[in-house]
């Protein structure tokens, strides 16, 4: 996104982030604390996704992006991966009607080809069904890694250059960004991570260049409207400078 006018207008301190991205972490610890299997945490985590989407709609956030499954998460034990894929199937089958009814547009980003064929079909149908909706842009990152996304963009640009369609010297940030999964989506203003971990874990590496980072101690299954409010209040206390001097 372009650098905004450094002269902040009165009242702009209380602005809402246009795009909130969330690293939904802590399902396993939530379950462990209750002596339950990790799957129970993931199931409760899916309920928290519903709460987060509802809260974002109520607040009027334009874009909500959720990290659901990372490229690295494929390396978890096979039974956990298959539980997570089962939950994803269930979510896609059962939530789409409601998401569509309330005007949510769903997009999925990540290495889609690694997902099971029936899940790919469900994703394609869900994206097509909700494509004209405008109340909230919900993006779910599945089989997603920031570095693989950047490498893929570089491969595509290299192929275009090799074919003589583009001049390597003319590649700029905007053109690079158009080759990322997020080509149609503005960069996040606010990135939240739950569970107390303070790391990015390969999420949206390019896109969060100037995002405000907020780390919450809440475990993802317990996340709700109050936590989103808390993170947005923290965001509103921050001064975004974009490399400029104090405003
Ligand atoms: C986040 O919860 C969900 C996914 C990564 C799929 P975790 O499963 O990472 O939970 P913790 O970090 O072990 O508590
Ligand atoms: C990041 O959480 C991925 C998702 C939330 C989907 P992880 O639990 O996989 O990240 P690490 O392993 O703690 O860095
Ligand atoms: Mg985790």
PDB file of N, CA and C in Angstrom, residues 26-88:
ATOM      1  N   UNK A  26      -2.665 -21.763  19.840  1.00  0.00           N
ATOM      2  CA  UNK A  26      -2.925 -22.164  21.220  1.00  0.00           C
ATOM      3  C   UNK A  26      -3.994 -23.227  21.399  1.00  0.00           C
ATOM      4  N   UNK A  27      -4.458 -23.816  20.303  1.00  0.00           N
ATOM      5  CA  UNK A  27      -5.489 -24.859  20.420  1.00  0.00           C
ATOM      6  C   UNK A  27      -4.992 -26.057  21.234  1.00  0.00           C
ATOM      7  N   UNK A  28      -3.747 -26.467  20.964  1.00  0.00           N
ATOM      8  CA  UNK A  28      -3.193 -27.640  21.652  1.00  0.00           C
ATOM      9  C   UNK A  28      -3.059 -27.393  23.150  1.00  0.00           C
ATOM     10  N   UNK A  29      -2.564 -26.208  23.511  1.00  0.00           N
ATOM     11  CA  UNK A  29      -2.401 -25.885  24.933  1.00  0.00           C
ATOM     12  C   UNK A  29      -3.743 -25.763  25.639  1.00  0.00           C
ATOM     13  N   UNK A  30      -4.738 -25.244  24.925  1.00  0.00           N
ATOM     14  CA  UNK A  30      -6.094 -25.142  25.500  1.00  0.00           C
ATOM     15  C   UNK A  30      -6.591 -26.534  25.872  1.00  0.00           C
ATOM     16  N   UNK A  31      -6.394 -27.492  24.955  1.00  0.00           N
ATOM     17  CA  UNK A  31      -6.850 -28.863  25.197  1.00  0.00           C
ATOM     18  C   UNK A  31      -6.039 -29.513  26.321  1.00  0.00           C
ATOM     19  N   UNK A  32      -4.727 -29.332  26.265  1.00  0.00           N
ATOM     20  CA  UNK A  32      -3.841 -29.957  27.253  1.00  0.00           C
ATOM     21  C   UNK A  32      -4.213 -29.513  28.673  1.00  0.00           C
ATOM     22  N   UNK A  33      -4.515 -28.225  28.800  1.00  0.00           N
ATOM     23  CA  UNK A  33      -4.859 -27.685  30.116  1.00  0.00           C
ATOM     24  C   UNK A  33      -6.121 -28.335  30.683  1.00  0.00           C
ATOM     25  N   UNK A  34      -6.921 -28.933  29.794  1.00  0.00           N
ATOM     26  CA  UNK A  34      -8.160 -29.584  30.225  1.00  0.00           C
ATOM     27  C   UNK A  34      -8.064 -31.109  30.184  1.00  0.00           C
ATOM     28  N   UNK A  35      -6.872 -31.619  29.928  1.00  0.00           N
ATOM     29  CA  UNK A  35      -6.696 -33.068  29.825  1.00  0.00           C
ATOM     30  C   UNK A  35      -7.411 -33.663  28.624  1.00  0.00           C
ATOM     31  N   UNK A  36      -7.628 -32.850  27.584  1.00  0.00           N
ATOM     32  CA  UNK A  36      -8.345 -33.314  26.381  1.00  0.00           C
ATOM     33  C   UNK A  36      -7.370 -33.541  25.237  1.00  0.00           C
ATOM     34  N   UNK A  37      -7.765 -34.334  24.238  1.00  0.00           N
ATOM     35  CA  UNK A  37      -6.906 -34.491  23.054  1.00  0.00           C
ATOM     36  C   UNK A  37      -6.811 -33.185  22.270  1.00  0.00           C
ATOM     37  N   UNK A  38      -5.730 -33.020  21.521  1.00  0.00           N
ATOM     38  CA  UNK A  38      -5.518 -31.778  20.762  1.00  0.00           C
ATOM     39  C   UNK A  38      -6.688 -31.468  19.831  1.00  0.00           C
ATOM     40  N   UNK A  39      -7.301 -32.538  19.297  1.00  0.00           N
ATOM     41  CA  UNK A  39      -8.455 -32.348  18.401  1.00  0.00           C
ATOM     42  C   UNK A  39      -9.546 -31.524  19.064  1.00  0.00           C
ATOM     43  N   UNK A  40      -9.756 -31.744  20.364  1.00  0.00           N
ATOM     44  CA  UNK A  40     -10.811 -31.003  21.077  1.00  0.00           C
ATOM     45  C   UNK A  40     -10.491 -29.512  21.030  1.00  0.00           C
ATOM     46  N   UNK A  41      -9.202 -29.194  21.121  1.00  0.00           N
ATOM     47  CA  UNK A  41      -8.788 -27.794  21.033  1.00  0.00           C
ATOM     48  C   UNK A  41      -9.050 -27.230  19.646  1.00  0.00           C
ATOM     49  N   UNK A  42      -8.780 -28.029  18.627  1.00  0.00           N
ATOM     50  CA  UNK A  42      -9.013 -27.557  17.256  1.00  0.00           C
ATOM     51  C   UNK A  42     -10.507 -27.351  17.012  1.00  0.00           C
ATOM     52  N   UNK A  43     -11.314 -28.259  17.572  1.00  0.00           N
ATOM     53  CA  UNK A  43     -12.772 -28.123  17.386  1.00  0.00           C
ATOM     54  C   UNK A  43     -13.264 -26.838  18.045  1.00  0.00           C
ATOM     55  N   UNK A  44     -12.785 -26.568  19.249  1.00  0.00           N
ATOM     56  CA  UNK A  44     -13.171 -25.340  19.941  1.00  0.00           C
ATOM     57  C   UNK A  44     -12.607 -24.125  19.196  1.00  0.00           C
ATOM     58  N   UNK A  45     -11.437 -24.323  18.575  1.00  0.00           N
ATOM     59  CA  UNK A  45     -10.836 -23.257  17.774  1.00  0.00           C
ATOM     60  C   UNK A  45     -11.724 -22.867  16.603  1.00  0.00           C
ATOM     61  N   UNK A  46     -12.406 -23.848  16.023  1.00  0.00           N
ATOM     62  CA  UNK A  46     -13.317 -23.551  14.910  1.00  0.00           C
ATOM     63  C   UNK A  46     -14.485 -22.681  15.390  1.00  0.00           C
ATOM     64  N   UNK A  47     -14.940 -22.903  16.636  1.00  0.00           N
ATOM     65  CA  UNK A  47     -15.986 -22.028  17.204  1.00  0.00           C
ATOM     66  C   UNK A  47     -15.461 -20.598  17.334  1.00  0.00           C
ATOM     67  N   UNK A  48     -14.192 -20.479  17.734  1.00  0.00           N
ATOM     68  CA  UNK A  48     -13.600 -19.143  17.888  1.00  0.00           C
ATOM     69  C   UNK A  48     -13.494 -18.434  16.539  1.00  0.00           C
ATOM     70  N   UNK A  49     -13.316 -19.203  15.457  1.00  0.00           N
ATOM     71  CA  UNK A  49     -13.309 -18.601  14.112  1.00  0.00           C
ATOM     72  C   UNK A  49     -14.666 -17.939  13.859  1.00  0.00           C
ATOM     73  N   UNK A  50     -15.738 -18.649  14.212  1.00  0.00           N
ATOM     74  CA  UNK A  50     -17.081 -18.060  14.046  1.00  0.00           C
ATOM     75  C   UNK A  50     -17.196 -16.759  14.830  1.00  0.00           C
ATOM     76  N   UNK A  51     -16.728 -16.763  16.075  1.00  0.00           N
ATOM     77  CA  UNK A  51     -16.805 -15.545  16.906  1.00  0.00           C
ATOM     78  C   UNK A  51     -15.997 -14.417  16.279  1.00  0.00           C
ATOM     79  N   UNK A  52     -14.816 -14.743  15.785  1.00  0.00           N
ATOM     80  CA  UNK A  52     -13.944 -13.695  15.224  1.00  0.00           C
ATOM     81  C   UNK A  52     -14.584 -13.085  13.975  1.00  0.00           C
ATOM     82  N   UNK A  53     -15.169 -13.931  13.144  1.00  0.00           N
ATOM     83  CA  UNK A  53     -15.801 -13.429  11.919  1.00  0.00           C
ATOM     84  C   UNK A  53     -16.985 -12.530  12.286  1.00  0.00           C
ATOM     85  N   UNK A  54     -17.764 -12.954  13.261  1.00  0.00           N
ATOM     86  CA  UNK A  54     -18.921 -12.171  13.683  1.00  0.00           C
ATOM     87  C   UNK A  54     -18.468 -10.819  14.250  1.00  0.00           C
ATOM     88  N   UNK A  55     -17.440 -10.861  15.089  1.00  0.00           N
ATOM     89  CA  UNK A  55     -16.939  -9.627  15.704  1.00  0.00           C
ATOM     90  C   UNK A  55     -16.410  -8.672  14.632  1.00  0.00           C
ATOM     91  N   UNK A  56     -15.693  -9.205  13.661  1.00  0.00           N
ATOM     92  CA  UNK A  56     -15.133  -8.354  12.592  1.00  0.00           C
ATOM     93  C   UNK A  56     -16.266  -7.719  11.783  1.00  0.00           C
ATOM     94  N   UNK A  57     -17.315  -8.483  11.536  1.00  0.00           N
ATOM     95  CA  UNK A  57     -18.469  -7.939  10.792  1.00  0.00           C
ATOM     96  C   UNK A  57     -19.131  -6.829  11.578  1.00  0.00           C
ATOM     97  N   UNK A  58     -19.358  -7.086  12.875  1.00  0.00           N
ATOM     98  CA  UNK A  58     -20.031  -6.100  13.721  1.00  0.00           C
ATOM     99  C   UNK A  58     -19.232  -4.801  13.806  1.00  0.00           C
ATOM    100  N   UNK A  59     -17.905  -4.941  13.865  1.00  0.00           N
ATOM    101  CA  UNK A  59     -17.053  -3.753  13.979  1.00  0.00           C
ATOM    102  C   UNK A  59     -16.931  -2.993  12.661  1.00  0.00           C
ATOM    103  N   UNK A  60     -17.144  -3.689  11.564  1.00  0.00           N
ATOM    104  CA  UNK A  60     -16.998  -3.037  10.264  1.00  0.00           C
ATOM    105  C   UNK A  60     -15.581  -3.079   9.716  1.00  0.00           C
ATOM    106  N   UNK A  61     -14.814  -4.080  10.176  1.00  0.00           N
ATOM    107  CA  UNK A  61     -13.486  -4.308   9.594  1.00  0.00           C
ATOM    108  C   UNK A  61     -13.693  -4.793   8.164  1.00  0.00           C
ATOM    109  N   UNK A  62     -12.893  -4.308   7.211  1.00  0.00           N
ATOM    110  CA  UNK A  62     -13.102  -4.681   5.811  1.00  0.00           C
ATOM    111  C   UNK A  62     -12.546  -6.049   5.442  1.00  0.00           C
ATOM    112  N   UNK A  63     -11.391  -6.361   6.016  1.00  0.00           N
ATOM    113  CA  UNK A  63     -10.685  -7.605   5.670  1.00  0.00           C
ATOM    114  C   UNK A  63     -10.247  -8.319   6.941  1.00  0.00           C
ATOM    115  N   UNK A  64     -10.528  -9.597   6.997  1.00  0.00           N
ATOM    116  CA  UNK A  64     -10.056 -10.431   8.096  1.00  0.00           C
ATOM    117  C   UNK A  64      -9.323 -11.618   7.482  1.00  0.00           C
ATOM    118  N   UNK A  65      -8.061 -11.799   7.864  1.00  0.00           N
ATOM    119  CA  UNK A  65      -7.284 -12.907   7.321  1.00  0.00           C
ATOM    120  C   UNK A  65      -6.829 -13.806   8.458  1.00  0.00           C
ATOM    121  N   UNK A  66      -7.137 -15.085   8.356  1.00  0.00           N
ATOM    122  CA  UNK A  66      -6.869 -16.035   9.431  1.00  0.00           C
ATOM    123  C   UNK A  66      -5.878 -17.097   8.990  1.00  0.00           C
ATOM    124  N   UNK A  67      -4.862 -17.321   9.827  1.00  0.00           N
ATOM    125  CA  UNK A  67      -3.866 -18.364   9.531  1.00  0.00           C
ATOM    126  C   UNK A  67      -4.405 -19.678  10.096  1.00  0.00           C
ATOM    127  N   UNK A  68      -4.857 -20.541   9.220  1.00  0.00           N
ATOM    128  CA  UNK A  68      -5.496 -21.780   9.643  1.00  0.00           C
ATOM    129  C   UNK A  68      -4.578 -22.990   9.636  1.00  0.00           C
ATOM    130  N   UNK A  69      -3.631 -23.017   8.698  1.00  0.00           N
ATOM    131  CA  UNK A  69      -2.758 -24.196   8.572  1.00  0.00           C
ATOM    132  C   UNK A  69      -1.531 -23.783   7.775  1.00  0.00           C
ATOM    133  N   UNK A  70      -0.352 -23.964   8.372  1.00  0.00           N
ATOM    134  CA  UNK A  70       0.865 -23.481   7.709  1.00  0.00           C
ATOM    135  C   UNK A  70       1.507 -24.576   6.859  1.00  0.00           C
ATOM    136  N   UNK A  71       2.395 -24.168   5.972  1.00  0.00           N
ATOM    137  CA  UNK A  71       3.174 -25.136   5.173  1.00  0.00           C
ATOM    138  C   UNK A  71       3.874 -26.122   6.106  1.00  0.00           C
ATOM    139  N   UNK A  72       4.365 -25.590   7.237  1.00  0.00           N
ATOM    140  CA  UNK A  72       5.101 -26.422   8.192  1.00  0.00           C
ATOM    141  C   UNK A  72       4.174 -27.357   8.966  1.00  0.00           C
ATOM    142  N   UNK A  73       2.903 -26.995   9.089  1.00  0.00           N
ATOM    143  CA  UNK A  73       1.967 -27.841   9.840  1.00  0.00           C
ATOM    144  C   UNK A  73       1.756 -29.207   9.170  1.00  0.00           C
ATOM    145  N   UNK A  74       2.114 -29.330   7.875  1.00  0.00           N
ATOM    146  CA  UNK A  74       2.043 -30.646   7.219  1.00  0.00           C
ATOM    147  C   UNK A  74       2.944 -31.647   7.924  1.00  0.00           C
ATOM    148  N   UNK A  75       3.964 -31.160   8.629  1.00  0.00           N
ATOM    149  CA  UNK A  75       4.913 -32.055   9.302  1.00  0.00           C
ATOM    150  C   UNK A  75       4.435 -32.527  10.674  1.00  0.00           C
ATOM    151  N   UNK A  76       3.238 -32.143  11.083  1.00  0.00           N
ATOM    152  CA  UNK A  76       2.688 -32.651  12.349  1.00  0.00           C
ATOM    153  C   UNK A  76       2.304 -34.130  12.172  1.00  0.00           C
ATOM    154  N   UNK A  77       2.067 -34.838  13.287  1.00  0.00           N
ATOM    155  CA  UNK A  77       1.673 -36.250  13.166  1.00  0.00           C
ATOM    156  C   UNK A  77       0.462 -36.410  12.233  1.00  0.00           C
ATOM    157  N   UNK A  78       0.476 -37.516  11.454  1.00  0.00           N
ATOM    158  CA  UNK A  78      -0.544 -37.715  10.418  1.00  0.00           C
ATOM    159  C   UNK A  78      -1.967 -37.653  10.988  1.00  0.00           C
ATOM    160  N   UNK A  79      -2.167 -38.170  12.203  1.00  0.00           N
ATOM    161  CA  UNK A  79      -3.551 -38.175  12.723  1.00  0.00           C
ATOM    162  C   UNK A  79      -4.023 -36.762  13.053  1.00  0.00           C
ATOM    163  N   UNK A  80      -3.088 -35.895  13.498  1.00  0.00           N
ATOM    164  CA  UNK A  80      -3.500 -34.511  13.762  1.00  0.00           C
ATOM    165  C   UNK A  80      -3.806 -33.792  12.444  1.00  0.00           C
ATOM    166  N   UNK A  81      -2.958 -34.004  11.431  1.00  0.00           N
ATOM    167  CA  UNK A  81      -3.211 -33.379  10.128  1.00  0.00           C
ATOM    168  C   UNK A  81      -4.570 -33.826   9.608  1.00  0.00           C
ATOM    169  N   UNK A  82      -4.851 -35.124   9.736  1.00  0.00           N
ATOM    170  CA  UNK A  82      -6.121 -35.596   9.184  1.00  0.00           C
ATOM    171  C   UNK A  82      -7.308 -35.076   9.998  1.00  0.00           C
ATOM    172  N   UNK A  83      -7.145 -34.905  11.305  1.00  0.00           N
ATOM    173  CA  UNK A  83      -8.210 -34.273  12.114  1.00  0.00           C
ATOM    174  C   UNK A  83      -8.459 -32.833  11.651  1.00  0.00           C
ATOM    175  N   UNK A  84      -7.361 -32.112  11.419  1.00  0.00           N
ATOM    176  CA  UNK A  84      -7.501 -30.709  10.992  1.00  0.00           C
ATOM    177  C   UNK A  84      -8.176 -30.621   9.623  1.00  0.00           C
ATOM    178  N   UNK A  85      -7.815 -31.533   8.720  1.00  0.00           N
ATOM    179  CA  UNK A  85      -8.443 -31.534   7.389  1.00  0.00           C
ATOM    180  C   UNK A  85      -9.923 -31.902   7.493  1.00  0.00           C
ATOM    181  N   UNK A  86     -10.231 -32.811   8.408  1.00  0.00           N
ATOM    182  CA  UNK A  86     -11.636 -33.178   8.637  1.00  0.00           C
ATOM    183  C   UNK A  86     -12.443 -31.985   9.123  1.00  0.00           C
ATOM    184  N   UNK A  87     -11.854 -31.234  10.038  1.00  0.00           N
ATOM    185  CA  UNK A  87     -12.526 -30.039  10.561  1.00  0.00           C
ATOM    186  C   UNK A  87     -12.727 -29.000   9.458  1.00  0.00           C
ATOM    187  N   UNK A  88     -11.715 -28.880   8.614  1.00  0.00           N
ATOM    188  CA  UNK A  88     -11.784 -27.919   7.513  1.00  0.00           C
ATOM    189  C   UNK A  88     -12.933 -28.281   6.562  1.00  0.00           C
TER     190      UNK A  88
END
